[in-house]
């Protein structure tokens, strides 16, 4: 493995590139940041505090814990060693009282749902395997007992779950059904003669799969199965099932397999489970939302089977909340590493004959890292609002059906964006650090491997975004309830940018955008928050209205053809879901910005918000042009302004990552430790001394130049 | 780890999404592929043969070898085990006569440069570590001796390199200098009193780093250092240096470190080396392009130091050639796995009440996989042309300076695109396979981990694309030689789409594009190859002309300011380099298409080519709109036509991946083995039998429906 980029780099410099100014063509740069006017400075400490959000102290405590080596990943461990280590770390968390927050006070918990997630997310700093294995034990297995069970289950099972006496699996996903839980094949058939449920796996595709704790450590499991009684299938319900005896051997009727090595998260023992007529007492049905009497009569507080299913699964939204937060943290760490390195690492001579240029002074390097940094800022603010909403719903402070639905939609919109962004950012950071980025000692590759699965678990990202769009379609159609389909169709056809509509996630436009593309307003307008908002909101609304119009026309078609019409709009629908998520992030960033009081911080952070907002517009520029929302001239001005923002933000890049507040114990990346700066300083001192002493060999090239003169 | 996407999937179905037609809203699809008219069929065998390219038989032989388990990676091995295994595999390659092709016939080789690379690339199927470690030994270490040394070095060193008696390192990259080889710090100072070179590492940043074979197995190395004699630095030259004694201990003055665990390629022992006044005989200078006489007088057949450096490094272009080929193979394997799975895996009910839909029938799934497949086709054709060019240069058949420069430019354009595309495709394939894609047993994550470093080694992709753009700038400026800067500036300012210009990589436009955006031509024109070519070529030319104009204006500025102007254009320059590479791929695809004789194959492959070409236009749509090359109406028509192409190609997707010709022994992915189809068939048979026997429990929902009626 070698890095030989410049094999042809220098030759190009002398390949007589006519329009390029001399040597500077190689790798030119603006004046170094130290010499630039930087009248605005960030108050790093105050900003850092704001970024920690609503549960700042809990996060700081959790970060202090994550700085402890005993909770951290050891690179290069075998899968078996890593699994054992993480299990041991879970016990350490129990001992330090770190995992009980979300459980009832009556059982030693604190009923603190938001604080619990905040603390849990920070574990990603120590080891994502630790975060996710904790999530399996307490966020899924334990939470299922808590939210789907009733008092008898809480008393019976939760203490041993909380203290890890009983590690358990959350047995929902099947080999044959990942994203479509309603169609799982496992059955729980009630036998009224013995008052038992018979848990059964009817075919290979119905094996439970990818379950943390299933391969080795799980003693019990919450198993999701089709509840069948008196010949009727009442849909998916959860059952408490014993898996293994005291020696760790499977109980009769239970079987399974190890999922083996994975692309990451190898500290977790994922595995498969199957059940052959395993009998469990009737009481093992977690019966909060559906129960079966001794005689086999089914009852539920929720009439509609669909709504019941929705409600049961909705209690488990915290997985998505925590992935949003952890992904944002991982991206923030990646950028802290890459930007720190980028301000120390030098490569190629630019304007100076003597010193090489710092990587982050190159425009391309700024383009690669700074917009991603702006996105992390947006995500950080959005995540805190998301967590506040989650806490309100789960604490009961604001837990109406509408609140729950909004929470679901926010989760489905934000989790895909932040998990994808984490992978994208970790990869860009790794590439921006070159070969050093590929070494495990610099953390980036390990984090990326672990976070890879975040984009498809707890809801495949594409499926989630489609869900968001369907919700927007529903909201959209509600406006026209009773107006008849004709009115809707006409509205959709005539939909233009200045038509605003309400909706759970949609916001009314503050201004008429219709002429934005045609008038010759200045770039300064793009800096206007209302303009940015209008551009982003208009896109969501227009996309939804257009798809709604097309779907509405298909209503009268036969089922197969109507389905085909929906399918032909699927890609655009998913993109509309993404656009909605981007809008939510922008709005949260803007609200966060309003809370900033220090003028210097506010100025710089406004540039960051503008970079985020205008970066979104630039990413979707073709849409804005095709739909006449921006003129070609304004589109060019927008890209040019983004380049100016990058130059403005360059001197603040280090402050912006330092505000995330990660210490060397969190980052644990050698290239971000200052070692690179030491190396660069040593090299420059070496050459300076040689120049001073007159011992630096003369370059052949300059010698020839002299001869010619 | 659980997959709970559909927690809220079904609920959405009943969330009263007004404009959406009933149940079909959930996951509708067009009619299954079997029922579609598919009058055109691909001749898979003939196409497969064509895809194998110029060295088809050598590839088939190499693939047969790669199908052998003893050459394949064992997932989950420790780094130490993996390193030992790969070293052993290199010996197996020697024994089977697989590695000698590129070496001189006089030494038992075959002087077959193209065939050598073709065979070498296919090793990626067995294990990328095997590919790259072979590349280090024979493609870098051995090739440096061959191409930079002279007869005495060939006779003395090559036999032991070829038979692996002497594993060696290619010690070019330093910790402080990856992309800028010309600035490395290691010195080789000639001491005429002893007729020796003194190899020395002056500071920590000048340690050699990331070198394969350096941590453990390397006995010798080719070390690149600044050649200093009589007080003059003649630039970077290569020296043959002994590293370790027979016991594997470093020789006096030599030291090093293990790079340790990496993000992938852990079968290779990358490490660091440093030298403290290590003395080597004068003859150890690999002296083909520069020599030092006993008295210290330097001489070179190449006068210009820059051109000399360029020539020396140019001999090592084969690394880039082989990465382009191996990346294309890896992406082809990934798509074979994901598309095979996508045609078997079912999820969600669509139009049918009974059967769930196959993943690849969803529009989004098609959008995710089929355009990437089209790109792999383009890359496959482009790579074969690239390899033919490489062979012509290295065999001497066409080895003028212009040929060598063109080869360098093609390498710098294609390697970035294919290596990035491999990562992108491996990731999308992994996500398209959900949780199963994350399991090591399905290959995708392992391949992605290994190929990650391909985007920054053998030339950082961004640096390479900038190099391409600089070459285009040079070609551009040559047209105006003698015309004076004023003419150039006026030309650049007045540059419009119909101005064509020559250049090594640029092609003359066949038609005037000026009115393409304004006239109301039909979609059919977009299918026209000339139109596609004109759109793609025009973009490269216009971008280069615009940047050239801006740089030209900056010529008169002081150096620092001129450098700043260049830097402000860096991002666009790199994008122009990318656009040039895309054009090269499109052209190669189109030439490949011309060679197809079977009408059915030709028809389908034309759709694939159109998907590739129009996909590129869609990706850069904002540029075409801003620059008035496409009207908004035509832009919309273009996206709609791409959607139609996806529907047309859907029935041929399996044929298209099967034509790559990978067997189960190559893919080794359980999910692509037919296991998923078996599972799906078993599940459907189970439900069919239950329905037949009348034992399928009645869904509560339908029961309620009946009661209400």
JSON list of N, CA and C in Angstrom, two decimals, chain B residues 90 93-94 99-104 107-110 137-138 142 154 157-166:
[
{"chain": "B", "resi": 90, "resn": "UNK", "atom": "N", "xyz": [0.88, -15.88, -1.65]},
{"chain": "B", "resi": 90, "resn": "UNK", "atom": "CA", "xyz": [1.80, -15.34, -2.65]},
{"chain": "B", "resi": 90, "resn": "UNK", "atom": "C", "xyz": [2.74, -16.44, -3.15]},
{"chain": "B", "resi": 93, "resn": "UNK", "atom": "N", "xyz": [0.96, -18.50, -5.61]},
{"chain": "B", "resi": 93, "resn": "UNK", "atom": "CA", "xyz": [0.90, -17.83, -6.92]},
{"chain": "B", "resi": 93, "resn": "UNK", "atom": "C", "xyz": [2.21, -18.04, -7.68]},
{"chain": "B", "resi": 94, "resn": "UNK", "atom": "N", "xyz": [3.32, -17.94, -6.97]},
{"chain": "B", "resi": 94, "resn": "UNK", "atom": "CA", "xyz": [4.63, -18.17, -7.61]},
{"chain": "B", "resi": 94, "resn": "UNK", "atom": "C", "xyz": [4.67, -19.59, -8.17]},
{"chain": "B", "resi": 99, "resn": "UNK", "atom": "N", "xyz": [2.61, -15.10, -11.64]},
{"chain": "B", "resi": 99, "resn": "UNK", "atom": "CA", "xyz": [3.04, -13.73, -11.35]},
{"chain": "B", "resi": 99, "resn": "UNK", "atom": "C", "xyz": [4.17, -13.23, -12.22]},
{"chain": "B", "resi": 100, "resn": "UNK", "atom": "N", "xyz": [4.60, -14.07, -13.14]},
{"chain": "B", "resi": 100, "resn": "UNK", "atom": "CA", "xyz": [5.81, -13.71, -13.89]},
{"chain": "B", "resi": 100, "resn": "UNK", "atom": "C", "xyz": [5.55, -12.95, -15.19]},
{"chain": "B", "resi": 101, "resn": "UNK", "atom": "N", "xyz": [4.29, -12.84, -15.58]},
{"chain": "B", "resi": 101, "resn": "UNK", "atom": "CA", "xyz": [3.96, -12.34, -16.92]},
{"chain": "B", "resi": 101, "resn": "UNK", "atom": "C", "xyz": [4.65, -11.04, -17.31]},
{"chain": "B", "resi": 102, "resn": "UNK", "atom": "N", "xyz": [4.74, -10.09, -16.38]},
{"chain": "B", "resi": 102, "resn": "UNK", "atom": "CA", "xyz": [5.23, -8.76, -16.77]},
{"chain": "B", "resi": 102, "resn": "UNK", "atom": "C", "xyz": [6.75, -8.69, -16.84]},
{"chain": "B", "resi": 103, "resn": "UNK", "atom": "N", "xyz": [7.42, -9.73, -16.38]},
{"chain": "B", "resi": 103, "resn": "UNK", "atom": "CA", "xyz": [8.88, -9.64, -16.31]},
{"chain": "B", "resi": 103, "resn": "UNK", "atom": "C", "xyz": [9.51, -10.10, -17.62]},
{"chain": "B", "resi": 104, "resn": "UNK", "atom": "N", "xyz": [10.80, -9.76, -17.81]},
{"chain": "B", "resi": 104, "resn": "UNK", "atom": "CA", "xyz": [11.44, -10.05, -19.11]},
{"chain": "B", "resi": 104, "resn": "UNK", "atom": "C", "xyz": [11.51, -11.54, -19.40]},
{"chain": "B", "resi": 107, "resn": "UNK", "atom": "N", "xyz": [14.37, -13.54, -18.12]},
{"chain": "B", "resi": 107, "resn": "UNK", "atom": "CA", "xyz": [14.38, -13.95, -16.71]},
{"chain": "B", "resi": 107, "resn": "UNK", "atom": "C", "xyz": [13.21, -14.90, -16.40]},
{"chain": "B", "resi": 108, "resn": "UNK", "atom": "N", "xyz": [12.62, -15.45, -17.46]},
{"chain": "B", "resi": 108, "resn": "UNK", "atom": "CA", "xyz": [11.53, -16.40, -17.23]},
{"chain": "B", "resi": 108, "resn": "UNK", "atom": "C", "xyz": [10.16, -15.77, -17.26]},
{"chain": "B", "resi": 109, "resn": "UNK", "atom": "N", "xyz": [10.11, -14.50, -17.59]},
{"chain": "B", "resi": 109, "resn": "UNK", "atom": "CA", "xyz": [8.80, -13.84, -17.70]},
{"chain": "B", "resi": 109, "resn": "UNK", "atom": "C", "xyz": [8.25, -13.93, -19.11]},
{"chain": "B", "resi": 110, "resn": "UNK", "atom": "N", "xyz": [7.24, -13.12, -19.38]},
{"chain": "B", "resi": 110, "resn": "UNK", "atom": "CA", "xyz": [6.60, -13.19, -20.70]},
{"chain": "B", "resi": 110, "resn": "UNK", "atom": "C", "xyz": [6.48, -11.82, -21.37]},
{"chain": "B", "resi": 137, "resn": "UNK", "atom": "N", "xyz": [4.52, -6.52, -4.02]},
{"chain": "B", "resi": 137, "resn": "UNK", "atom": "CA", "xyz": [5.72, -7.31, -4.31]},
{"chain": "B", "resi": 137, "resn": "UNK", "atom": "C", "xyz": [6.15, -7.18, -5.77]},
{"chain": "B", "resi": 138, "resn": "UNK", "atom": "N", "xyz": [5.19, -7.42, -6.69]},
{"chain": "B", "resi": 138, "resn": "UNK", "atom": "CA", "xyz": [5.59, -7.49, -8.10]},
{"chain": "B", "resi": 138, "resn": "UNK", "atom": "C", "xyz": [5.24, -6.23, -8.89]},
{"chain": "B", "resi": 142, "resn": "UNK", "atom": "N", "xyz": [8.98, -4.98, -7.33]},
{"chain": "B", "resi": 142, "resn": "UNK", "atom": "CA", "xyz": [9.61, -5.60, -8.50]},
{"chain": "B", "resi": 142, "resn": "UNK", "atom": "C", "xyz": [9.61, -4.67, -9.71]},
{"chain": "B", "resi": 154, "resn": "UNK", "atom": "N", "xyz": [18.43, -5.92, -12.80]},
{"chain": "B", "resi": 154, "resn": "UNK", "atom": "CA", "xyz": [17.48, -6.96, -13.18]},
{"chain": "B", "resi": 154, "resn": "UNK", "atom": "C", "xyz": [18.08, -8.34, -12.89]},
{"chain": "B", "resi": 157, "resn": "UNK", "atom": "N", "xyz": [18.64, -8.74, -8.89]},
{"chain": "B", "resi": 157, "resn": "UNK", "atom": "CA", "xyz": [17.54, -8.72, -7.92]},
{"chain": "B", "resi": 157, "resn": "UNK", "atom": "C", "xyz": [16.25, -9.40, -8.38]},
{"chain": "B", "resi": 158, "resn": "UNK", "atom": "N", "xyz": [15.94, -9.32, -9.67]},
{"chain": "B", "resi": 158, "resn": "UNK", "atom": "CA", "xyz": [14.60, -9.76, -10.09]},
{"chain": "B", "resi": 158, "resn": "UNK", "atom": "C", "xyz": [14.31, -11.25, -9.84]},
{"chain": "B", "resi": 159, "resn": "UNK", "atom": "N", "xyz": [15.24, -12.14, -10.08]},
{"chain": "B", "resi": 159, "resn": "UNK", "atom": "CA", "xyz": [14.89, -13.56, -9.85]},
{"chain": "B", "resi": 159, "resn": "UNK", "atom": "C", "xyz": [14.35, -13.81, -8.44]},
{"chain": "B", "resi": 160, "resn": "UNK", "atom": "N", "xyz": [15.03, -13.25, -7.45]},
{"chain": "B", "resi": 160, "resn": "UNK", "atom": "CA", "xyz": [14.61, -13.50, -6.06]},
{"chain": "B", "resi": 160, "resn": "UNK", "atom": "C", "xyz": [13.32, -12.75, -5.73]},
{"chain": "B", "resi": 161, "resn": "UNK", "atom": "N", "xyz": [13.07, -11.66, -6.45]},
{"chain": "B", "resi": 161, "resn": "UNK", "atom": "CA", "xyz": [11.80, -10.94, -6.24]},
{"chain": "B", "resi": 161, "resn": "UNK", "atom": "C", "xyz": [10.67, -11.74, -6.88]},
{"chain": "B", "resi": 162, "resn": "UNK", "atom": "N", "xyz": [10.92, -12.22, -8.09]},
{"chain": "B", "resi": 162, "resn": "UNK", "atom": "CA", "xyz": [9.88, -12.96, -8.80]},
{"chain": "B", "resi": 162, "resn": "UNK", "atom": "C", "xyz": [9.48, -14.23, -8.05]},
{"chain": "B", "resi": 163, "resn": "UNK", "atom": "N", "xyz": [10.45, -14.92, -7.48]},
{"chain": "B", "resi": 163, "resn": "UNK", "atom": "CA", "xyz": [10.09, -16.18, -6.80]},
{"chain": "B", "resi": 163, "resn": "UNK", "atom": "C", "xyz": [9.83, -15.98, -5.31]},
{"chain": "B", "resi": 164, "resn": "UNK", "atom": "N", "xyz": [9.80, -14.75, -4.88]},
{"chain": "B", "resi": 164, "resn": "UNK", "atom": "CA", "xyz": [9.45, -14.39, -3.50]},
{"chain": "B", "resi": 164, "resn": "UNK", "atom": "C", "xyz": [10.51, -14.79, -2.48]},
{"chain": "B", "resi": 165, "resn": "UNK", "atom": "N", "xyz": [11.69, -15.15, -2.94]},
{"chain": "B", "resi": 165, "resn": "UNK", "atom": "CA", "xyz": [12.76, -15.35, -1.95]},
{"chain": "B", "resi": 165, "resn": "UNK", "atom": "C", "xyz": [13.01, -14.06, -1.19]},
{"chain": "B", "resi": 166, "resn": "UNK", "atom": "N", "xyz": [12.84, -12.96, -1.91]},
{"chain": "B", "resi": 166, "resn": "UNK", "atom": "CA", "xyz": [13.00, -11.65, -1.27]},
{"chain": "B", "resi": 166, "resn": "UNK", "atom": "C", "xyz": [11.71, -10.86, -1.36]}
]
